[in-house]
Amino acid sequence: MSRSITRSLGALALGLAVTVTAAPPRSAGAANEPYLIGATVSESGPGSSLGRPEADSMQMAVDEINKAGGVNGHPLQITILDDESNPTTAVNNVRKLLDAHPIALLGSSLTQTSLAMVPLATQAQIPMISFASSAQVIQPVSDRKWIFKMPITDFHTAQTMQEFMKKKGWTKVGVIYRNDDYGKTGLGHFQDAGKKAGFEVVDVEPIAANASDATTQLTHLKAANPQAIVAWTSLPSAYVILKGYRELSMQTPLLYSDGAATGVFLAQAGTALNGTYIASTKINVAGTVPKDDPQRKILDHYIVSFNQLYPKDAPVSIFGGFGYDGVYVMARAIKDAKSTNGGLLRDALDRLTYTGVSGTYRMSGGDHNGLSTFSIVVTQIENGKFTVAK
């Protein structure tokens, strides 16, 4: 499926508004010719709670940039395809996109779909910006020199969660993880790296991304008597876990990874989610960001605009922020490179600093993400709202 997003809006820096009706450009040298970006995200399937707001937010960013005059006098043009949360579909989508000769690729929403895209972007030698969590997507940098990503890495998410849990004295943990690359990496941060940090994993339970019941896994976790339970997953299984947790009347603190940091989860779960913890970027607690912080203005603008333009996918989530930041980061790279040449764009991304919805990115040749623990917080749900956990 495709949204067929190929609009360009607003006036150019010098000239009249342009509506793109021709076939996708094969080069980007002509005056006012649109710069084509190709994207694939998971608008359907288990990753839809990530992919839908990402697609919305990419469109919103493109429209804003074009309304302000485009980039270096050129409008942006974006084509967004739905990979259905399936790596094979993601690969097929990338092949279709590459046939149109885009200057860059954005996506995908999930670790497994993003990893499937990496070889094609590398072979094509064009920059790719992923919206996946796992550091596997960009590491080792020597093998991933064309690949960048917007979400904070799972390593930093786990580190932030562990620092919080240590303050609470919760070092004996049980883990329920989505049974794929995303979940397995998160598990590793507690099972392997976590061991060095003083954590003991007393039970491990996998759950399918589209599971409808988690009673068996939670019964096993309850029997292991951990001090806390870490759920490294996203919707829809995040809700399935919560449902079983409440049905079993469990009292052990429940902490979700940032894969569950969406207002959709809060709306779906209602009061059942109160008291649980979720790692999140600052978008879900934007009111706590100081008003003189440059990120606050961007957060306020994004939240209001998204909720107005895309009420069906509201409220905002961290995932939409990744899509929005991805377009703006690529626009900045084009502006800095003064070119759409793949190598020059990659070099511009290698030295890019940008403050966006998700934090301040400080990328370098050795770090193709540029965020750290300062960009993420542990939140606690109180009265159906995200609050900074204490």
Coordinates of N, CA and C in Angstrom, one line a residue, residues 124-250:
A124 N 23.1 1.1 -2.8 CA 22.8 2.3 -3.6 C 23.6 3.5 -3.2
Q125 N 24.3 3.5 -2.1 CA 25.1 4.6 -1.6 C 24.3 5.9 -1.5
I126 N 23.2 5.8 -0.8 CA 22.4 7.0 -0.4 C 22.1 6.9 1.1
P127 N 22.0 8.0 1.7 CA 21.8 8.0 3.2 C 20.4 7.4 3.5
M128 N 20.3 6.7 4.6 CA 19.1 6.1 5.1 C 19.0 6.6 6.6
I129 N 17.8 7.1 6.9 CA 17.5 7.4 8.3 C 16.4 6.5 8.8
S130 N 16.8 5.7 9.8 CA 15.9 4.7 10.4 C 15.1 5.3 11.6
F131 N 13.9 4.7 11.8 CA 13.1 5.1 13.0 C 13.1 3.9 13.9
A132 N 14.0 3.0 13.8 CA 14.0 1.8 14.7 C 14.9 2.1 15.9
S133 N 14.6 1.3 17.0 CA 15.3 1.5 18.3 C 16.7 0.9 18.4
S134 N 16.8 -0.3 17.8 CA 18.0 -1.0 18.1 C 19.3 -0.4 17.5
A135 N 20.3 -0.4 18.3 CA 21.6 0.1 17.9 C 22.2 -0.7 16.7
Q136 N 21.7 -2.0 16.6 CA 22.2 -2.8 15.5 C 22.1 -2.1 14.1
V137 N 21.1 -1.3 14.0 CA 20.8 -0.6 12.7 C 22.0 0.3 12.3
I138 N 22.7 0.9 13.2 CA 23.8 1.8 12.9 C 25.1 1.3 13.3
Q139 N 25.2 0.2 14.0 CA 26.5 -0.3 14.5 C 26.8 -1.7 13.9
P140 N 28.1 -2.0 13.6 CA 29.3 -1.0 13.7 C 29.2 0.0 12.6
V141 N 29.6 1.3 12.9 CA 29.5 2.4 12.0 C 30.4 2.1 10.8
S142 N 31.5 1.3 10.9 CA 32.3 1.0 9.8 C 31.5 0.2 8.7
D143 N 30.5 -0.5 9.1 CA 29.7 -1.3 8.2 C 28.4 -0.6 7.9
R144 N 28.1 0.5 8.6 CA 26.8 1.2 8.4 C 27.0 2.7 8.1
K145 N 28.0 3.0 7.3 CA 28.4 4.4 7.1 C 27.3 5.2 6.4
W146 N 26.3 4.5 5.8 CA 25.2 5.2 5.1 C 24.0 5.3 5.9
I147 N 24.0 4.7 7.1 CA 22.8 4.5 7.9 C 22.8 5.4 9.2
F148 N 21.7 6.1 9.4 CA 21.6 7.0 10.6 C 20.2 6.6 11.2
K149 N 20.0 7.1 12.4 CA 18.7 6.8 13.0 C 18.2 7.9 14.0
M150 N 16.9 8.1 14.1 CA 16.3 9.1 14.9 C 16.1 8.7 16.4
P151 N 15.5 7.5 16.6 CA 15.3 7.1 18.0 C 16.5 7.0 18.8
I152 N 16.5 7.3 20.1 CA 17.6 7.0 21.0 C 17.8 5.5 21.0
T153 N 19.1 5.1 21.1 CA 19.4 3.7 21.0 C 18.8 3.0 22.2
D154 N 18.5 1.7 22.0 CA 18.0 0.9 23.1 C 19.0 0.8 24.3
F155 N 20.3 0.9 24.0 CA 21.3 0.9 25.0 C 21.1 2.0 26.0
H156 N 20.9 3.2 25.5 CA 20.6 4.4 26.3 C 19.3 4.3 27.1
T157 N 18.3 3.7 26.4 CA 17.0 3.5 27.1 C 17.2 2.6 28.3
A158 N 17.9 1.5 28.0 CA 18.1 0.5 29.1 C 18.9 1.1 30.2
Q159 N 19.9 1.9 29.9 CA 20.8 2.6 30.9 C 20.0 3.5 31.8
T160 N 19.1 4.3 31.1 CA 18.2 5.2 31.9 C 17.3 4.4 32.8
M161 N 16.7 3.4 32.3 CA 15.8 2.6 33.1 C 16.5 1.9 34.3
Q162 N 17.7 1.5 34.0 CA 18.5 0.8 35.1 C 18.9 1.8 36.2
E163 N 19.3 3.0 35.8 CA 19.7 4.0 36.8 C 18.5 4.3 37.7
F164 N 17.3 4.4 37.1 CA 16.1 4.6 37.9 C 15.8 3.4 38.8
M165 N 15.9 2.2 38.2 CA 15.6 1.0 39.0 C 16.5 0.8 40.2
K166 N 17.8 1.2 40.0 CA 18.8 1.0 41.0 C 18.4 1.9 42.2
K167 N 18.0 3.2 41.9 CA 17.6 4.1 43.0 C 16.4 3.5 43.8
K168 N 15.6 2.7 43.1 CA 14.5 2.1 43.8 C 14.8 0.8 44.5
G169 N 16.0 0.3 44.2 CA 16.5 -1.0 44.8 C 15.9 -2.2 44.0
W170 N 15.5 -2.0 42.8 CA 14.9 -3.1 42.0 C 16.0 -3.7 41.1
T171 N 16.8 -4.6 41.5 CA 17.8 -5.1 40.7 C 17.6 -6.6 40.4
K172 N 16.6 -7.2 41.0 CA 16.3 -8.6 40.7 C 15.0 -8.5 39.8
V173 N 15.2 -8.8 38.5 CA 14.1 -8.4 37.6 C 13.7 -9.7 36.7
G174 N 12.5 -9.6 36.3 CA 12.0 -10.5 35.3 C 11.7 -9.7 34.0
V175 N 11.9 -10.3 32.9 CA 11.8 -9.6 31.6 C 10.8 -10.4 30.7
I176 N 9.8 -9.7 30.1 CA 9.0 -10.2 29.1 C 9.3 -9.3 27.8
Y177 N 9.6 -10.0 26.8 CA 10.1 -9.2 25.6 C 9.5 -9.7 24.3
R178 N 9.3 -8.7 23.4 CA 8.7 -9.0 22.1 C 9.7 -9.9 21.4
N179 N 9.2 -11.0 20.9 CA 10.1 -12.1 20.3 C 10.6 -11.7 18.9
D180 N 11.4 -10.7 18.8 CA 12.0 -10.3 17.6 C 13.3 -9.6 17.9
D181 N 13.9 -9.0 16.9 CA 15.2 -8.3 17.1 C 15.1 -7.2 18.1
Y182 N 14.0 -6.4 18.1 CA 13.9 -5.3 19.1 C 13.8 -5.9 20.5
G183 N 13.0 -6.9 20.7 CA 12.9 -7.4 22.1 C 14.1 -8.1 22.6
K184 N 14.7 -8.9 21.7 CA 15.9 -9.7 22.1 C 17.1 -8.7 22.4
T185 N 17.2 -7.6 21.7 CA 18.2 -6.6 22.0 C 18.0 -6.0 23.4
G186 N 16.7 -5.7 23.7 CA 16.4 -5.1 25.0 C 16.7 -6.1 26.1
L187 N 16.3 -7.4 25.9 CA 16.6 -8.4 26.8 C 18.1 -8.5 27.1
G188 N 18.9 -8.4 26.1 CA 20.3 -8.5 26.2 C 20.9 -7.4 27.1
H189 N 20.3 -6.2 27.1 CA 20.8 -5.1 27.9 C 20.6 -5.4 29.4
F190 N 19.6 -6.2 29.7 CA 19.4 -6.6 31.1 C 20.1 -7.9 31.5
Q191 N 20.1 -8.8 30.5 CA 20.6 -10.2 30.8 C 22.1 -10.2 30.8
D192 N 22.7 -9.5 29.8 CA 24.2 -9.5 29.6 C 24.8 -8.2 30.2
A193 N 24.5 -7.1 29.5 CA 25.1 -5.9 30.0 C 24.6 -5.5 31.4
G194 N 23.4 -5.9 31.7 CA 22.8 -5.6 33.0 C 23.5 -6.3 34.1
K195 N 24.0 -7.4 33.8 CA 24.7 -8.2 34.9 C 25.9 -7.4 35.4
K196 N 26.6 -6.8 34.5 CA 27.7 -6.0 35.0 C 27.3 -4.8 35.8
A197 N 26.0 -4.3 35.5 CA 25.5 -3.2 36.3 C 24.8 -3.6 37.6
G198 N 24.9 -4.9 37.9 CA 24.4 -5.3 39.2 C 22.9 -5.9 39.1
F199 N 22.5 -6.2 37.9 CA 21.1 -6.7 37.7 C 21.1 -8.2 37.6
E200 N 20.1 -8.9 38.2 CA 20.0 -10.3 38.1 C 18.6 -10.6 37.4
V201 N 18.7 -11.2 36.3 CA 17.4 -11.6 35.6 C 17.0 -12.9 36.0
V202 N 15.9 -13.0 36.8 CA 15.4 -14.3 37.4 C 14.5 -15.1 36.5
D203 N 13.9 -14.4 35.5 CA 13.0 -15.2 34.5 C 12.9 -14.3 33.2
V204 N 12.8 -15.1 32.1 CA 12.7 -14.4 30.8 C 11.6 -15.1 30.0
E205 N 10.7 -14.2 29.5 CA 9.5 -14.8 28.8 C 9.3 -14.0 27.5
P206 N 9.3 -14.7 26.4 CA 9.0 -14.1 25.1 C 7.5 -14.0 24.8
I207 N 7.2 -12.9 24.0 CA 5.8 -12.8 23.6 C 5.7 -12.3 22.2
A208 N 4.8 -12.9 21.4 CA 4.7 -12.6 20.0 C 4.2 -11.1 19.9
A209 N 4.6 -10.5 18.8 CA 4.2 -9.1 18.6 C 2.6 -9.0 18.5
N210 N 2.0 -10.0 18.0 CA 0.5 -9.9 17.8 C -0.2 -10.9 18.8
A211 N 0.4 -11.2 19.9 CA -0.1 -12.1 20.9 C -1.5 -11.6 21.4
S212 N -2.3 -12.5 21.8 CA -3.6 -12.1 22.4 C -3.7 -12.4 23.8
D213 N -2.7 -13.1 24.4 CA -2.8 -13.5 25.8 C -1.3 -13.6 26.3
A214 N -1.1 -13.1 27.6 CA 0.2 -13.2 28.2 C 0.1 -13.9 29.6
T215 N -1.0 -14.6 29.8 CA -1.2 -15.2 31.2 C -0.1 -16.1 31.5
T216 N 0.3 -17.0 30.6 CA 1.3 -18.0 30.9 C 2.6 -17.4 31.3
Q217 N 3.1 -16.4 30.4 CA 4.3 -15.7 30.7 C 4.3 -15.0 32.0
L218 N 3.2 -14.3 32.3 CA 3.1 -13.5 33.6 C 3.0 -14.4 34.8
T219 N 2.4 -15.6 34.6 CA 2.4 -16.6 35.8 C 3.8 -17.0 36.1
H220 N 4.6 -17.3 35.1 CA 6.0 -17.7 35.3 C 6.8 -16.6 36.0
L221 N 6.6 -15.4 35.5 CA 7.3 -14.2 36.1 C 6.9 -14.0 37.5
K222 N 5.6 -14.2 37.8 CA 5.1 -14.0 39.2 C 5.8 -15.0 40.1
A223 N 5.9 -16.3 39.6 CA 6.5 -17.3 40.4 C 7.9 -17.1 40.7
A224 N 8.6 -16.4 39.8 CA 10.1 -16.1 40.0 C 10.3 -15.0 41.0
N225 N 9.3 -14.3 41.4 CA 9.3 -13.3 42.5 C 10.4 -12.2 42.3
P226 N 10.3 -11.6 41.1 CA 11.3 -10.5 40.9 C 10.9 -9.2 41.7
Q227 N 11.8 -8.3 41.8 CA 11.5 -7.0 42.4 C 10.8 -6.0 41.4
A228 N 11.0 -6.3 40.1 CA 10.4 -5.5 39.1 C 10.3 -6.3 37.8
I229 N 9.3 -6.0 36.9 CA 9.2 -6.6 35.7 C 9.4 -5.6 34.6
V230 N 10.3 -6.0 33.6 CA 10.5 -5.1 32.5 C 9.8 -5.7 31.3
A231 N 9.0 -4.9 30.6 CA 8.3 -5.3 29.4 C 8.9 -4.6 28.2
W232 N 9.7 -5.3 27.4 CA 10.4 -4.6 26.3 C 9.6 -4.9 25.0
T233 N 8.6 -4.1 24.8 CA 7.7 -4.3 23.6 C 7.0 -3.1 23.3
S234 N 6.0 -3.2 22.4 CA 5.2 -2.1 21.9 C 3.8 -2.6 21.8
L235 N 2.8 -1.7 21.4 CA 1.5 -2.1 21.1 C 1.5 -3.0 19.9
P236 N 0.6 -4.0 19.8 CA -0.5 -4.3 20.7 C -0.1 -5.2 21.9
S237 N 1.1 -5.8 21.9 CA 1.4 -6.8 23.0 C 1.6 -6.1 24.3
A238 N 1.9 -4.8 24.3 CA 2.1 -4.0 25.5 C 0.7 -4.0 26.3
Y239 N -0.4 -3.8 25.6 CA -1.7 -3.9 26.2 C -2.0 -5.3 26.7
V240 N -1.7 -6.3 25.9 CA -2.0 -7.7 26.3 C -1.3 -8.0 27.6
I241 N 0.0 -7.5 27.7 CA 0.7 -7.8 29.0 C 0.0 -7.1 30.1
L242 N -0.4 -5.8 30.0 CA -1.0 -5.1 31.0 C -2.3 -5.8 31.4
K243 N -3.1 -6.2 30.5 CA -4.4 -6.9 30.8 C -4.2 -8.1 31.7
G244 N -3.2 -9.0 31.3 CA -2.9 -10.1 32.1 C -2.3 -9.8 33.5
Y245 N -1.5 -8.7 33.5 CA -0.9 -8.3 34.8 C -2.0 -7.9 35.8
R246 N -3.1 -7.2 35.3 CA -4.2 -6.8 36.2 C -5.0 -8.0 36.5
E247 N -5.3 -8.9 35.6 CA -6.1 -10.0 35.8 C -5.5 -11.0 36.9
L248 N -4.2 -11.0 36.9 CA -3.5 -11.8 37.9 C -3.2 -11.1 39.2
S249 N -3.7 -9.8 39.3 CA -3.6 -9.0 40.5 C -2.1 -8.9 40.9
M250 N -1.2 -8.7 40.0 CA 0.2 -8.6 40.3 C 0.5 -7.2 40.8

